[in-house]
CSV table of C-alpha atoms in Angstrom, one decimal:
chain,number,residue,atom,x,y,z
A,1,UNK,CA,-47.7,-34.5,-48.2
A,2,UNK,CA,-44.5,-32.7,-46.4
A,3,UNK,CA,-44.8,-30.9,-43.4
A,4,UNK,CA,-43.4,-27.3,-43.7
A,5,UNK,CA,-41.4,-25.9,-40.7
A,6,UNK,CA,-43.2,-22.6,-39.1
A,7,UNK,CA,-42.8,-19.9,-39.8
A,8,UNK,CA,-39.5,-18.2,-38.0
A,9,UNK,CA,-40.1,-14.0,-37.1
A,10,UNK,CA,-37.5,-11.7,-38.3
A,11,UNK,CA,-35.4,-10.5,-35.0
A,12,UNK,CA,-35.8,-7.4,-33.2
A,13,UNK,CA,-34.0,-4.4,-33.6
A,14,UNK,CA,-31.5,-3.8,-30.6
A,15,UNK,CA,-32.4,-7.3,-29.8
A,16,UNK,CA,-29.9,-9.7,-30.8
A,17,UNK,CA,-31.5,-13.4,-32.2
A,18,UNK,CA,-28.0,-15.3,-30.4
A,19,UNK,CA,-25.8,-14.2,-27.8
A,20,UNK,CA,-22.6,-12.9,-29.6
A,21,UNK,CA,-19.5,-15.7,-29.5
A,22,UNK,CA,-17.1,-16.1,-26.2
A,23,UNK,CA,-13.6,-14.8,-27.3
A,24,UNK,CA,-11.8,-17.2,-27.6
A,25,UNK,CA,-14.9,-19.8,-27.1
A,26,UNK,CA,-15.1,-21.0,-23.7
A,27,UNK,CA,-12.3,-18.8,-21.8
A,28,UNK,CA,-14.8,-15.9,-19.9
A,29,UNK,CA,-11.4,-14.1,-18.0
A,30,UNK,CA,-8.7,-15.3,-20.5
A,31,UNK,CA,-5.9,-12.2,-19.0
A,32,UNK,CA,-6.0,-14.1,-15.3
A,33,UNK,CA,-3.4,-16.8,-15.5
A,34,UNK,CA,-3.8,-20.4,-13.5
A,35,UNK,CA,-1.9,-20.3,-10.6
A,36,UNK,CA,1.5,-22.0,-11.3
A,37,UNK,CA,1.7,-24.6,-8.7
A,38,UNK,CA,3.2,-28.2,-8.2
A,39,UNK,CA,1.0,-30.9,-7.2
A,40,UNK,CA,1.0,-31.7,-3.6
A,41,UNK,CA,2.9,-28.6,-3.0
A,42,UNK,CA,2.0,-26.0,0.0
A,43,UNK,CA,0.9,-22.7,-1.4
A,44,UNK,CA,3.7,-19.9,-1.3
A,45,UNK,CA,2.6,-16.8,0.9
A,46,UNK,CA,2.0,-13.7,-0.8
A,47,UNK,CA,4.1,-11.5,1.6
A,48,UNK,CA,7.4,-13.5,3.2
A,49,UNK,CA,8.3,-12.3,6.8
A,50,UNK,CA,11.4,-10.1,7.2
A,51,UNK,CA,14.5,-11.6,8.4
A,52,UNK,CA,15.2,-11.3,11.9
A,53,UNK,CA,18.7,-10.9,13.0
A,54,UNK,CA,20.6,-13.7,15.1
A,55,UNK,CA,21.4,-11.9,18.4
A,56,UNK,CA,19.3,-8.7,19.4
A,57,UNK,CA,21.5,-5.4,20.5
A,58,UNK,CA,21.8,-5.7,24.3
A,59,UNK,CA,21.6,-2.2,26.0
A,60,UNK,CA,24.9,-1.4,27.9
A,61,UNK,CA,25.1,-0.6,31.2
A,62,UNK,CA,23.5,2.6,33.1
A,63,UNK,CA,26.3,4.7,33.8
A,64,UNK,CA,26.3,8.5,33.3
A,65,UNK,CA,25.0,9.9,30.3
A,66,UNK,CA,26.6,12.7,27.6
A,67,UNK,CA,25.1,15.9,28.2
A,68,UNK,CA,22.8,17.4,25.3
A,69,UNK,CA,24.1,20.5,24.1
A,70,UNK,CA,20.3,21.4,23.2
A,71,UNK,CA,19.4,20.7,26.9
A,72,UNK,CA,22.5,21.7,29.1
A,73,UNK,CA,22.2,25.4,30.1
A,74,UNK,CA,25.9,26.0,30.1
A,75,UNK,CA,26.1,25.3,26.4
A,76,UNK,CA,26.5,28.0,24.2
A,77,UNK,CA,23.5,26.3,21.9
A,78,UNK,CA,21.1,26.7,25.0
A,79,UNK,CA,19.5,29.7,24.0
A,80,UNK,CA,16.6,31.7,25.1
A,81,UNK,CA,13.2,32.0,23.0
A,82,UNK,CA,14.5,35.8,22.1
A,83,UNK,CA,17.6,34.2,20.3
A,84,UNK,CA,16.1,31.4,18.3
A,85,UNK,CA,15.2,34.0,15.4
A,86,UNK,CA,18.2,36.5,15.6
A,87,UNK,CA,17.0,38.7,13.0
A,88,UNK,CA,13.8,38.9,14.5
A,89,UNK,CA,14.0,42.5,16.8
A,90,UNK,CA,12.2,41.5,20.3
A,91,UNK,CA,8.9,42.1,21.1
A,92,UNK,CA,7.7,43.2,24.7
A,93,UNK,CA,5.7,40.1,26.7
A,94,UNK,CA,2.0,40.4,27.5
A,95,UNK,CA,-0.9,39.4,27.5
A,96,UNK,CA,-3.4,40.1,24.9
């Protein structure tokens, strides 16, 4: 006498009998390339270090300095707060 195999249920709807196939089989993240890399070798940092220059600029000397035509009151650019806006008619001080 054979032995019948039970009975299987028809599969759920919304309910998937298998898990639906890896594409491609086996691969879960196939977009993220290995890391290229030599045996042995020491990884490569991600950001290299800028290039420093072979002799730093030395200051000079202290000696007497240029004088600022925005700072030296004998300039003709040293100008009161009345002529910064020259179309501007002025306005009498106080306090409000």
């Amino acid at each position: 006498m054979p032995i019948e195999p039970p009975e299987i249920p028809p599969a759920t709807p919304g309910n998937p009998s298998e898990p639906p196939p890896e594409n491609p089989p086996g691969n879960p993240q196939p977009e993220i390339p290995p890391p290229i890399q030599e045996p042995g070798e020491l990884p490569q940092p991600e950001e290299l270090p800028g290039r420093m220059p072979d002799e730093l600029p030395m200051r000079g000397p202290d000696g007497p300095r240029t004088p600022s035509p925005a700072t030296d009151s004998d300039s003709p650019l040293a100008r009161s707060e009345s002529d910064m806006n020259p179309g501007e008619p002025e306005m009498p001080r106080g306090t409000i």
